[in-house]
Amino acid sequence: MERLTGRDPSLLRRINSTVVLRALRAEARGAAPTLTDLVRATELSRPTVEGVVEQLIGAGLVEEAGEEPGGEGGGARRGRPARRFRFRAEAGHLLGIEIGPHRIAAVLADLTGRFTGTVSHEVDEKATADERLERARGTVAELLRRTEVQRSNLRAVGVGTPGIVEADGTVRLGTALPGWTGLPLGERLRRSFRCPVLVENDANAGVLAERWKGAATGSQDVVMVLVGLSPGAGSLIGGRLHRGFGGAAGEIGALHLLGREATPEHLLSTTDEPLHPLDEAAVARVFSLARQGDARARAAMDRFMQRLVHDVAALVLALDPELVVVGGWASGLDDVLEPLRQELERYCLRPPRVALSVLGEAAVATGALRLALDHVENELGLGEQQVSQ
Amino acid sequence: MERLTGRDPSLLRRINSTVVLRALRAEARGAAPTLTDLVRATELSRPTVEGVVEQLIGAGLVEEAGEEPGGEGGGARRGRPARRFRFRAEAGHLLGIEIGPHRIAAVLADLTGRFTGTVSHEVDEKATADERLERARGTVAELLRRTEVQRSNLRAVGVGTPGIVEADGTVRLGTALPGWTGLPLGERLRRSFRCPVLVENDANAGVLAERWKGAATGSQDVVMVLVGLSPGAGSLIGGRLHRGFGGAAGEIGALHLLGREATPEHLLSTTDEPLHPLDEAAVARVFSLARQGDARARAAMDRFMQRLVHDVAALVLALDPELVVVGGWASGLDDVLEPLRQELERYCLRPPRVALSVLGEAAVATGALRLALDHVENELGLGEQQVSQ
């Protein structure tokens, strides 16, 4: 690593602190490291490492691990035992929340991103914004109670929800949930937490989750399509979330309006009435009927597929991703994958890989958690886009 | 600027050289700077600046400008005249070439990007790849002859052409030109030049041109749609060209296949036969007939508009750009702009600005030239994404 010299000693201290923290987190997989281990891992001087470690202990991020016999530096068998240090992953917690049309889900994790608990509840699709927020608060309270984590221990909260979300967490446009358009969601939720609250579009959260621990690990150019009432997509371009100029990227659901095509409720209906409610169970029933050979269900599924392929093709042609991840429903999507793949092969100049969401219903909350974790890692200087070693 | 210390003196020299070159180019707008001017502008030491300037003179990039009376450093009126220096923009030239279905165009510029000449010729849409390449070589030879620039003075050549283009300049897929798919275009052209040859998709080149000196100056999130035989688009995301994982981003032309819609030749036909050739003149005739109230021409234009709006809407929904630039034909597009704007207002959650290409037919060659200029500026360390001051 190039060392920076110059006018900003606090920058230098922060870099050193980052380097030591990283080494501590990396070494945490094995035995707790000694000062000598840290000096070796960081290539910093021993006094520098000592100073940084004391600072981190003061900040509550590091503590002395249990002592082991045996001195440092070779064969000093009867010497003073070496001090060992560990990163205190439990020094803070992160919360990821999904606020969806039918469901509220919350996930809790420690500072390394290890999950420590999850709670989810159904919510009426007709619930008002206030009712939905109350439901979200209740879900979080239940999760904190069950995991015995203090609210003051939360370092950041991520939220995933349908709609176009402004940087400050206001929902600019959210037709999927009653009362959502114009709702200052970030501001409302911030009243319940003393830590930063980050609000993100649900499909954007989803694609972050699939890249973190789902179908898209190792991929940098990914489109995640959330199949649903109004299909939406979240995209990674070169590993970074592509939100678009006004945060509306991937809101492909409006495309069918152009051809005056029917809504999913009509597409998936096996009667003359729209399918209602259009939820996972209803869709699963239609798909199951289709598998059993029911002609109307078969036709409904074909219509639905044609629409989905068209929307996904538009995204693929515009963005040319490496991988398309299909999610949004926990089941019923298996039947979608192969036809989608075949149609994309026919129409796309360079068809991408197509995969099912691995995280399923957990994708949005997990992605919201990842956002919170990114925020805290950046604060601590541990973010990937910060100092490179 | 932070100074780097450490093991790589050549890096330091390169940075200093870049800083001095930038100052010379910036000052070139006023009087040729003296050493004192450069020391002030760069904050480097006088011996360092002197050393760098001598190096740059050796490399042919800088020369001593005509002397002016009056010494440096205040009132030494009868002192030795101050040496002044200028960036030799003529030390190298850049070439931008469009190889299209109906036209070959070439643009020449000096090292500051100032145009010094342009030549264009029609080419038969049925010409073989060899014939088309020969036509391109002839066009370039004519341009160099007319401008009296030596071929050996070329520093880089950019080429814009329809299709999916690999990094090495091979056309992976190019259905618009006969024999284009699989053509090692970069390799073939490199035989004619001793400098680097960079091949890019035509719409990608177009969007770079419009950002450089067209409708998109100052915009970082832009989609440029080339209306034509098979509509294609080039996108800037955060100011950078978005090529996609496999270089196919924006190849939206295949989308109409999904709905089994007609080709532009059918959409724009006012008879039962496809419109042939589908070139600017033919389209202008249809648009002109429509303006005069011809019912079939009106219907043809409506069909064409619907298709165009659909393709552009797909791009806009996927990418959410700040601005859509419509180009590809030099005329006839005025009639397209307002309906496109209105339809996008209806269907897009956050409609982008829509503007007509400013560069028109010159867009692709100009963008190809910009690519060549970027390449040389990066080599000289003058690129925007390099050292930041």
XYZ file of C-alpha atoms in Angstrom, chain B:
389
model
C -3.027 18.061 -4.468
C -1.628 15.315 -2.264
C 1.920 14.445 -3.195
C 2.855 10.810 -3.424
C 6.125 9.696 -1.991
C 7.725 6.347 -2.237
C 9.157 3.793 -4.511
C 8.060 4.917 -7.947
C 9.925 8.025 -9.140
C 8.633 7.484 -12.689
C 5.074 7.811 -11.394
C 6.009 11.090 -9.732
C 7.636 12.308 -12.938
C 4.533 11.362 -14.895
C 2.273 13.231 -12.501
C 4.485 16.316 -12.661
C 4.533 16.092 -16.428
C 0.744 15.855 -16.486
C 0.366 18.847 -14.217
C 2.641 20.963 -16.399
C 0.959 19.820 -19.645
C -2.448 20.674 -18.233
C -1.271 24.089 -17.204
C 0.149 24.641 -20.700
C -3.111 23.603 -22.350
C -5.153 25.740 -19.985
C -2.912 28.768 -20.413
C -2.890 28.252 -24.184
C -6.201 30.083 -24.278
C -4.415 33.282 -23.238
C -0.811 34.243 -23.873
C 1.861 31.539 -23.975
C 2.970 31.070 -20.336
C 6.430 31.696 -18.982
C 8.224 29.372 -16.583
C 7.110 31.668 -13.769
C 3.483 31.341 -14.913
C 3.839 27.534 -14.915
C 5.469 27.472 -11.480
C 2.583 29.537 -10.150
C -0.073 27.424 -11.890
C 1.357 24.044 -10.900
C 2.764 24.827 -7.427
C 5.786 22.736 -8.397
C 9.340 23.953 -7.862
C 11.038 25.925 -10.625
C 13.726 23.274 -11.305
C 11.017 20.596 -11.534
C 8.982 22.641 -14.022
C 12.108 23.423 -16.027
C 13.012 19.737 -16.189
C 9.523 18.710 -17.244
C 9.284 21.414 -19.899
C 12.612 20.287 -21.401
C 11.294 16.707 -21.487
C 8.063 17.790 -23.182
C 10.019 19.804 -25.733
C 12.095 16.679 -26.371
C 8.877 14.694 -26.894
C 7.649 17.268 -29.410
C 4.601 18.193 -27.331
C 5.809 21.653 -26.297
C 7.827 24.330 -28.021
C 9.196 27.716 -27.183
C 6.799 30.419 -28.332
C 7.935 33.664 -29.867
C 9.792 35.797 -27.337
C 8.323 38.935 -25.886
C 10.267 41.842 -24.466
C 10.432 42.277 -20.701
C 12.078 39.983 -18.167
C 10.446 37.808 -15.563
C 9.857 38.496 -11.893
C 8.794 42.094 -11.662
C 10.501 45.234 -12.860
C 13.631 43.949 -14.607
C 12.772 45.999 -17.691
C 16.042 45.608 -19.496
C 16.563 41.930 -18.507
C 16.727 38.914 -20.780
C 13.291 38.342 -22.389
C 11.223 35.650 -20.634
C 10.970 32.316 -22.442
C 7.381 31.434 -23.255
C 6.039 27.994 -24.058
C 3.113 26.550 -25.928
C 1.423 23.158 -26.244
C 1.920 21.860 -29.786
C -1.667 20.838 -30.621
C -0.439 20.034 -34.123
C 2.088 17.520 -32.761
C -0.462 14.798 -33.441
C -3.826 14.267 -35.053
C -6.861 12.142 -34.266
C -9.222 10.527 -36.706
C -12.902 9.651 -36.204
C -14.564 7.367 -38.758
C -18.190 6.330 -39.157
C -18.757 3.161 -41.144
C -22.520 2.986 -41.611
C -25.030 1.246 -43.879
C -25.266 4.137 -46.338
C -22.373 6.380 -45.485
C -18.700 6.617 -44.610
C -17.621 9.777 -42.805
C -14.225 10.779 -41.455
C -13.270 13.698 -39.196
C -9.787 14.926 -38.367
C -8.742 16.962 -35.334
C -5.589 18.133 -33.609
C -4.462 17.181 -30.100
C -6.819 19.680 -28.473
C -9.782 18.182 -30.359
C -10.138 21.116 -32.747
C -11.592 19.907 -36.073
C -9.265 20.398 -38.997
C -11.211 18.638 -41.743
C -13.992 16.238 -42.669
C -14.937 14.099 -45.684
C -17.941 11.862 -46.228
C -19.123 9.560 -48.995
C -22.187 7.471 -49.671
C -21.824 3.732 -49.794
C -24.204 1.115 -51.155
C -26.121 -0.612 -48.376
C -25.443 -3.907 -50.180
C -21.664 -3.332 -50.383
C -19.597 -6.274 -49.136
C -17.391 -5.865 -46.095
C -14.312 -5.605 -48.340
C -15.911 -2.950 -50.509
C -17.036 -1.000 -47.465
C -13.572 -1.144 -45.907
C -12.017 -0.023 -49.189
C -14.451 2.898 -49.257
C -13.450 3.799 -45.696
C -9.732 3.676 -46.567
C -10.337 5.882 -49.602
C -12.275 8.409 -47.520
C -9.472 8.604 -44.961
C -6.797 8.951 -47.660
C -8.761 11.792 -49.218
C -9.132 13.565 -45.882
C -5.411 13.284 -45.092
C -4.506 14.514 -48.563
C -6.840 17.482 -48.360
C -5.664 18.537 -44.910
C -2.002 17.795 -45.725
C -1.621 15.746 -42.566
C 0.876 12.880 -42.675
C -0.501 9.452 -41.814
C 2.449 9.065 -39.425
C 1.166 12.101 -37.531
C -1.998 10.208 -36.459
C -1.961 9.322 -32.752
C -5.215 7.347 -32.585
C -8.177 6.392 -34.757
C -11.730 5.889 -33.485
C -14.366 4.015 -35.479
C -18.141 3.912 -34.953
C -20.204 1.203 -36.631
C -23.502 -0.628 -36.062
C -23.448 -3.890 -34.115
C -22.053 -5.462 -30.992
C -18.342 -4.775 -30.963
C -15.796 -6.668 -28.882
C -13.010 -4.896 -27.000
C -10.497 -5.884 -29.725
C -12.682 -4.373 -32.439
C -14.229 -7.579 -33.758
C -17.905 -7.230 -34.711
C -19.613 -9.975 -32.753
C -23.007 -9.326 -34.281
C -23.845 -6.753 -36.917
C -26.972 -7.488 -38.929
C -27.264 -4.000 -40.456
C -24.243 -4.390 -42.785
C -23.516 -7.328 -45.118
C -20.620 -9.499 -43.925
C -20.256 -7.522 -40.727
C -20.925 -10.273 -38.171
C -17.621 -11.852 -37.192
C -15.548 -9.282 -39.077
C -12.241 -8.489 -37.303
C -12.806 -4.818 -38.101
C -10.190 -3.481 -35.686
C -7.530 -5.867 -36.991
C -8.365 -5.100 -40.630
C -8.160 -1.333 -40.078
C -4.999 -1.542 -37.997
C -3.165 -2.601 -41.162
C -3.767 0.904 -42.530
C -2.523 2.778 -39.470
C 0.502 2.654 -37.220
C -1.434 4.107 -34.274
C -4.097 2.490 -32.045
C -7.490 1.859 -33.696
C -10.520 1.792 -31.372
C -13.816 0.398 -32.645
C -17.109 1.218 -30.918
C -20.809 0.688 -31.502
C -22.245 3.624 -33.470
C -24.855 4.647 -30.886
C -22.203 4.520 -28.151
C -20.024 6.826 -30.226
C -23.055 9.045 -30.824
C -23.812 9.588 -27.161
C -20.174 10.510 -26.477
C -20.351 13.077 -29.276
C -23.590 14.645 -28.035
C -22.101 14.954 -24.556
C -18.900 16.458 -25.968
C -20.371 19.091 -28.247
C -24.056 18.376 -28.797
C -27.370 18.109 -27.023
C -26.034 16.435 -23.883
C -23.229 18.740 -22.746
C -23.217 18.806 -18.962
C -25.383 15.681 -18.642
C -24.066 12.521 -17.033
C -27.040 10.180 -17.508
C -27.999 10.127 -21.146
C -29.585 7.699 -23.589
C -29.012 8.418 -27.251
C -31.383 6.621 -29.606
C -30.302 6.170 -33.197
C -33.558 5.883 -35.101
C -33.075 3.698 -38.126
C -33.261 0.320 -39.727
C -32.797 -1.295 -36.331
C -33.014 1.295 -33.583
C -30.036 1.210 -31.264
C -29.098 3.201 -28.226
C -25.944 4.322 -26.489
C -26.027 5.192 -22.795
C -23.973 7.230 -20.404
C -24.409 6.299 -16.763
C -22.761 8.628 -14.299
C -20.846 10.123 -17.214
C -19.385 6.813 -18.369
C -20.299 4.779 -21.419
C -22.418 1.800 -20.421
C -21.485 -1.012 -22.784
C -23.064 -3.825 -20.794
C -21.560 -7.142 -19.772
C -21.145 -8.326 -23.363
C -21.159 -5.005 -25.205
C -24.809 -5.388 -26.227
C -26.414 -2.746 -23.999
C -28.953 -0.575 -25.809
C -29.508 -2.973 -28.713
C -33.204 -2.450 -28.203
C -34.060 -3.225 -31.823
C -34.899 -6.827 -31.025
C -37.711 -5.838 -28.671
C -40.294 -5.561 -31.429
C -39.710 -9.201 -32.296
C -41.378 -10.111 -29.025
C -44.682 -8.625 -29.995
C -44.192 -9.922 -33.551
C -44.544 -6.328 -34.661
C -43.508 -5.269 -38.134
C -40.094 -3.980 -39.132
C -39.601 -0.232 -39.760
C -39.824 -0.976 -43.503
C -43.390 -2.154 -42.963
C -44.274 0.377 -40.306
C -43.314 3.264 -42.549
C -44.716 1.883 -45.785
C -47.582 3.746 -47.439
C -48.185 0.859 -49.829
C -48.564 -2.853 -49.290
C -44.874 -3.287 -50.049
C -42.130 -2.615 -47.499
C -40.510 0.801 -47.801
C -37.234 0.342 -49.660
C -34.617 1.611 -49.254
C -35.420 2.737 -45.744
C -33.189 5.763 -45.805
C -33.494 9.331 -44.691
C -34.947 10.562 -47.986
C -37.649 7.892 -48.017
C -38.610 8.607 -44.432
C -38.621 12.360 -45.097
C -41.061 11.750 -47.969
C -43.409 9.756 -45.736
C -43.261 12.411 -43.009
C -43.858 15.154 -45.545
C -46.870 13.324 -47.005
C -48.238 12.902 -43.492
C -47.910 16.626 -42.849
C -49.867 17.249 -46.044
C -52.681 15.129 -44.664
C -52.125 11.894 -46.595
C -54.039 9.255 -44.636
C -51.759 6.302 -45.389
C -48.638 8.322 -44.612
C -50.258 9.536 -41.380
C -51.053 5.953 -40.405
C -47.534 4.826 -41.302
C -46.046 7.575 -39.181
C -48.309 6.690 -36.276
C -47.236 3.055 -36.450
C -43.610 4.113 -36.580
C -44.047 6.482 -33.631
C -45.730 3.819 -31.528
C -42.836 1.485 -32.088
C -40.272 4.195 -31.363
C -42.034 5.314 -28.197
C -42.200 1.737 -27.004
C -38.490 1.147 -27.567
C -37.489 4.430 -25.983
C -39.868 3.856 -23.066
C -38.249 0.476 -22.420
C -34.840 2.142 -22.293
C -36.097 4.955 -20.093
C -37.845 2.628 -17.639
C -34.797 0.400 -17.406
C -32.191 3.147 -17.067
C -33.999 6.289 -15.849
C -31.775 8.760 -17.709
C -31.813 12.505 -17.241
C -31.980 13.073 -20.975
C -32.926 11.197 -24.140
C -31.271 12.406 -27.344
C -32.914 11.311 -30.581
C -30.763 11.130 -33.676
C -29.755 8.940 -36.563
C -31.443 10.886 -39.313
C -30.550 14.450 -40.162
C -34.130 15.465 -40.891
C -37.657 14.249 -40.323
C -37.042 13.804 -36.626
C -38.613 17.128 -35.657
C -41.998 15.494 -36.080
C -40.958 12.706 -33.748
C -39.915 14.804 -30.793
C -43.184 16.191 -29.477
C -45.256 12.979 -29.708
C -42.373 11.104 -28.074
C -42.282 13.629 -25.253
C -46.035 13.373 -24.709
C -46.091 9.607 -24.694
C -43.135 9.392 -22.322
C -44.917 11.832 -20.002
C -47.826 9.415 -19.896
C -45.949 6.200 -19.384
C -42.762 6.940 -17.534
C -42.796 7.394 -13.796
C -40.239 10.148 -14.125
C -40.097 11.316 -17.726
C -36.661 12.449 -18.921
C -35.949 15.496 -21.025
C -36.119 14.671 -24.728
C -33.901 16.523 -27.201
C -33.005 16.266 -30.837
C -29.433 15.381 -31.734
C -27.453 18.575 -32.313
C -24.737 16.867 -34.319
C -27.105 15.000 -36.634
C -25.249 13.005 -39.247
C -21.909 14.045 -37.757
C -22.640 12.400 -34.385
C -21.077 8.979 -34.957
C -17.828 10.190 -36.572
C -17.525 12.927 -33.935
C -17.965 10.384 -31.143
C -15.395 8.105 -32.764
C -13.015 11.059 -32.781
C -13.755 11.697 -29.099
C -12.798 8.077 -28.361
C -9.479 8.581 -30.133
C -8.920 11.826 -28.244
C -9.752 10.147 -24.913
C -7.206 7.477 -25.714
C -4.431 9.964 -26.429
C -5.314 12.171 -23.461
C -5.120 9.127 -21.219
C -1.726 8.230 -22.690
C -0.509 11.754 -22.047
C -2.020 11.629 -18.575
C -4.541 14.315 -19.449
C -7.645 12.169 -19.092
C -10.342 13.267 -16.710
C -10.328 9.962 -14.862
C -6.611 10.144 -14.224
C -4.739 12.391 -11.836
C -7.116 14.859 -10.224
C -5.655 18.141 -9.154
